[in-house]
């Protein structure tokens, strides 16, 4: 009886561990929108009536004004820094255009 | 009289064997073992008919407001993409491991997209979930407005490139989750 309880408890604990590791997809969830690439695209070719385009520009306008506030990091642990300043070893694949930050504007 | 007796016997035998089968443990319940054609057809039809019936009175609001896409995007990415995938990703642990398998919502299924893919059906499925499948009922924890936003987003999802998807689904502090 006792061993059964121990075995069951262990099984339960192990399964909880597994559950805690499982949503690995979530690791990538809080990343700043890649607005720099949007800005560098050819706007003339875009259909500005497309709701998807409108939504993208709205999102990026928001994101920019957020960075514009100046006091960034304090209580944003969400990687909300200016997309242009990719420093502190944060080259984790969010920016797929590599020339983005070594290009002196 | 004779016939009646016979019918009675047959139905008793049928009932007994159904219960016998259920108790026998012979049914292969593993998710990695696919259904037979007949069972698959029966379940699929049951699902389609049930959802169509349950969602027939739902009134679909306007879904092409960019705000809806912005609200639905991060929610989709966090709650649904692990099963239903995202642009540039064709499989995940959950998309492969579940049975019934979660449909890949990044491709539009043109062939049978006519009746069970309407926004009202999608709304209903997201809100109520599907019994004995991996699809949860999100309506217990999310209001209708939020669910419509996800419907709006998944209507657009098949057209999105990975780049567009990334921008639309990134959660910025102006659209942080409020109700969790």
PDB file of C-alpha atoms in Angstrom, chain B residues 30-102:
ATOM      1  CA  UNK B  30      -4.159   4.920 -28.496  1.00  0.00           C
ATOM      2  CA  UNK B  31      -3.971   8.228 -30.318  1.00  0.00           C
ATOM      3  CA  UNK B  32      -1.234   6.869 -32.562  1.00  0.00           C
ATOM      4  CA  UNK B  33      -3.570   4.235 -33.941  1.00  0.00           C
ATOM      5  CA  UNK B  34      -5.832   5.746 -36.570  1.00  0.00           C
ATOM      6  CA  UNK B  35      -9.558   5.158 -36.821  1.00  0.00           C
ATOM      7  CA  UNK B  36     -11.029   2.761 -39.329  1.00  0.00           C
ATOM      8  CA  UNK B  37     -12.743   4.394 -42.286  1.00  0.00           C
ATOM      9  CA  UNK B  38     -16.226   3.781 -40.949  1.00  0.00           C
ATOM     10  CA  UNK B  39     -15.487   5.140 -37.502  1.00  0.00           C
ATOM     11  CA  UNK B  40     -13.717   8.120 -39.022  1.00  0.00           C
ATOM     12  CA  UNK B  41     -16.632   8.872 -41.302  1.00  0.00           C
ATOM     13  CA  UNK B  42     -19.122   8.541 -38.443  1.00  0.00           C
ATOM     14  CA  UNK B  43     -17.173  10.841 -36.137  1.00  0.00           C
ATOM     15  CA  UNK B  44     -16.457  13.405 -38.816  1.00  0.00           C
ATOM     16  CA  UNK B  45     -20.088  13.536 -39.869  1.00  0.00           C
ATOM     17  CA  UNK B  46     -21.256  13.703 -36.279  1.00  0.00           C
ATOM     18  CA  UNK B  47     -18.922  16.651 -35.714  1.00  0.00           C
ATOM     19  CA  UNK B  48     -19.864  18.525 -38.862  1.00  0.00           C
ATOM     20  CA  UNK B  49     -23.592  18.076 -38.418  1.00  0.00           C
ATOM     21  CA  UNK B  50     -23.462  18.986 -34.760  1.00  0.00           C
ATOM     22  CA  UNK B  51     -21.431  22.155 -35.270  1.00  0.00           C
ATOM     23  CA  UNK B  52     -23.554  23.225 -38.234  1.00  0.00           C
ATOM     24  CA  UNK B  53     -26.695  22.744 -36.200  1.00  0.00           C
ATOM     25  CA  UNK B  54     -25.418  24.441 -33.064  1.00  0.00           C
ATOM     26  CA  UNK B  55     -24.014  27.449 -34.895  1.00  0.00           C
ATOM     27  CA  UNK B  56     -26.846  28.135 -37.298  1.00  0.00           C
ATOM     28  CA  UNK B  57     -28.271  31.099 -35.373  1.00  0.00           C
ATOM     29  CA  UNK B  58     -24.996  32.851 -34.711  1.00  0.00           C
ATOM     30  CA  UNK B  59     -24.811  36.326 -36.253  1.00  0.00           C
ATOM     31  CA  UNK B  60     -21.365  37.067 -37.656  1.00  0.00           C
ATOM     32  CA  UNK B  61     -20.095  40.612 -36.976  1.00  0.00           C
ATOM     33  CA  UNK B  62     -17.855  42.532 -39.407  1.00  0.00           C
ATOM     34  CA  UNK B  63     -14.491  40.808 -39.284  1.00  0.00           C
ATOM     35  CA  UNK B  64     -12.204  42.931 -41.435  1.00  0.00           C
ATOM     36  CA  UNK B  65     -11.420  45.573 -38.846  1.00  0.00           C
ATOM     37  CA  UNK B  66      -7.612  45.773 -38.428  1.00  0.00           C
ATOM     38  CA  UNK B  67      -8.163  46.128 -34.672  1.00  0.00           C
ATOM     39  CA  UNK B  68      -9.605  42.647 -34.546  1.00  0.00           C
ATOM     40  CA  UNK B  69      -6.522  41.247 -36.243  1.00  0.00           C
ATOM     41  CA  UNK B  70      -4.313  43.002 -33.725  1.00  0.00           C
ATOM     42  CA  UNK B  71      -6.333  41.682 -30.819  1.00  0.00           C
ATOM     43  CA  UNK B  72      -6.622  38.165 -32.175  1.00  0.00           C
ATOM     44  CA  UNK B  73      -3.035  37.748 -33.331  1.00  0.00           C
ATOM     45  CA  UNK B  74      -1.207  37.549 -30.005  1.00  0.00           C
ATOM     46  CA  UNK B  75      -3.959  35.376 -28.543  1.00  0.00           C
ATOM     47  CA  UNK B  76      -3.702  32.965 -31.443  1.00  0.00           C
ATOM     48  CA  UNK B  77       0.059  32.823 -31.203  1.00  0.00           C
ATOM     49  CA  UNK B  78       0.028  32.075 -27.507  1.00  0.00           C
ATOM     50  CA  UNK B  79      -2.955  29.779 -27.226  1.00  0.00           C
ATOM     51  CA  UNK B  80      -3.432  28.068 -30.547  1.00  0.00           C
ATOM     52  CA  UNK B  81      -0.264  27.979 -32.669  1.00  0.00           C
ATOM     53  CA  UNK B  82       1.196  25.041 -30.752  1.00  0.00           C
ATOM     54  CA  UNK B  83      -1.572  22.858 -32.166  1.00  0.00           C
ATOM     55  CA  UNK B  84      -2.756  24.733 -35.251  1.00  0.00           C
ATOM     56  CA  UNK B  85       0.670  25.919 -36.437  1.00  0.00           C
ATOM     57  CA  UNK B  86       1.825  29.210 -37.909  1.00  0.00           C
ATOM     58  CA  UNK B  87       3.273  30.370 -41.237  1.00  0.00           C
ATOM     59  CA  UNK B  88       6.551  28.605 -41.887  1.00  0.00           C
ATOM     60  CA  UNK B  89       5.833  25.746 -39.515  1.00  0.00           C
ATOM     61  CA  UNK B  90       4.249  22.570 -40.808  1.00  0.00           C
ATOM     62  CA  UNK B  91       4.321  20.383 -37.743  1.00  0.00           C
ATOM     63  CA  UNK B  92       4.698  20.457 -33.970  1.00  0.00           C
ATOM     64  CA  UNK B  93       4.623  17.897 -31.168  1.00  0.00           C
ATOM     65  CA  UNK B  94       0.947  18.557 -30.705  1.00  0.00           C
ATOM     66  CA  UNK B  95      -0.030  18.689 -34.362  1.00  0.00           C
ATOM     67  CA  UNK B  96       1.570  15.287 -34.871  1.00  0.00           C
ATOM     68  CA  UNK B  97       0.629  13.645 -31.615  1.00  0.00           C
ATOM     69  CA  UNK B  98      -3.041  14.410 -31.288  1.00  0.00           C
ATOM     70  CA  UNK B  99      -5.848  12.312 -32.686  1.00  0.00           C
ATOM     71  CA  UNK B 100      -8.019  13.688 -34.171  1.00  0.00           C
ATOM     72  CA  UNK B 101      -5.208  15.799 -35.477  1.00  0.00           C
ATOM     73  CA  UNK B 102      -5.589  19.577 -35.212  1.00  0.00           C
TER      74      UNK B 102
END
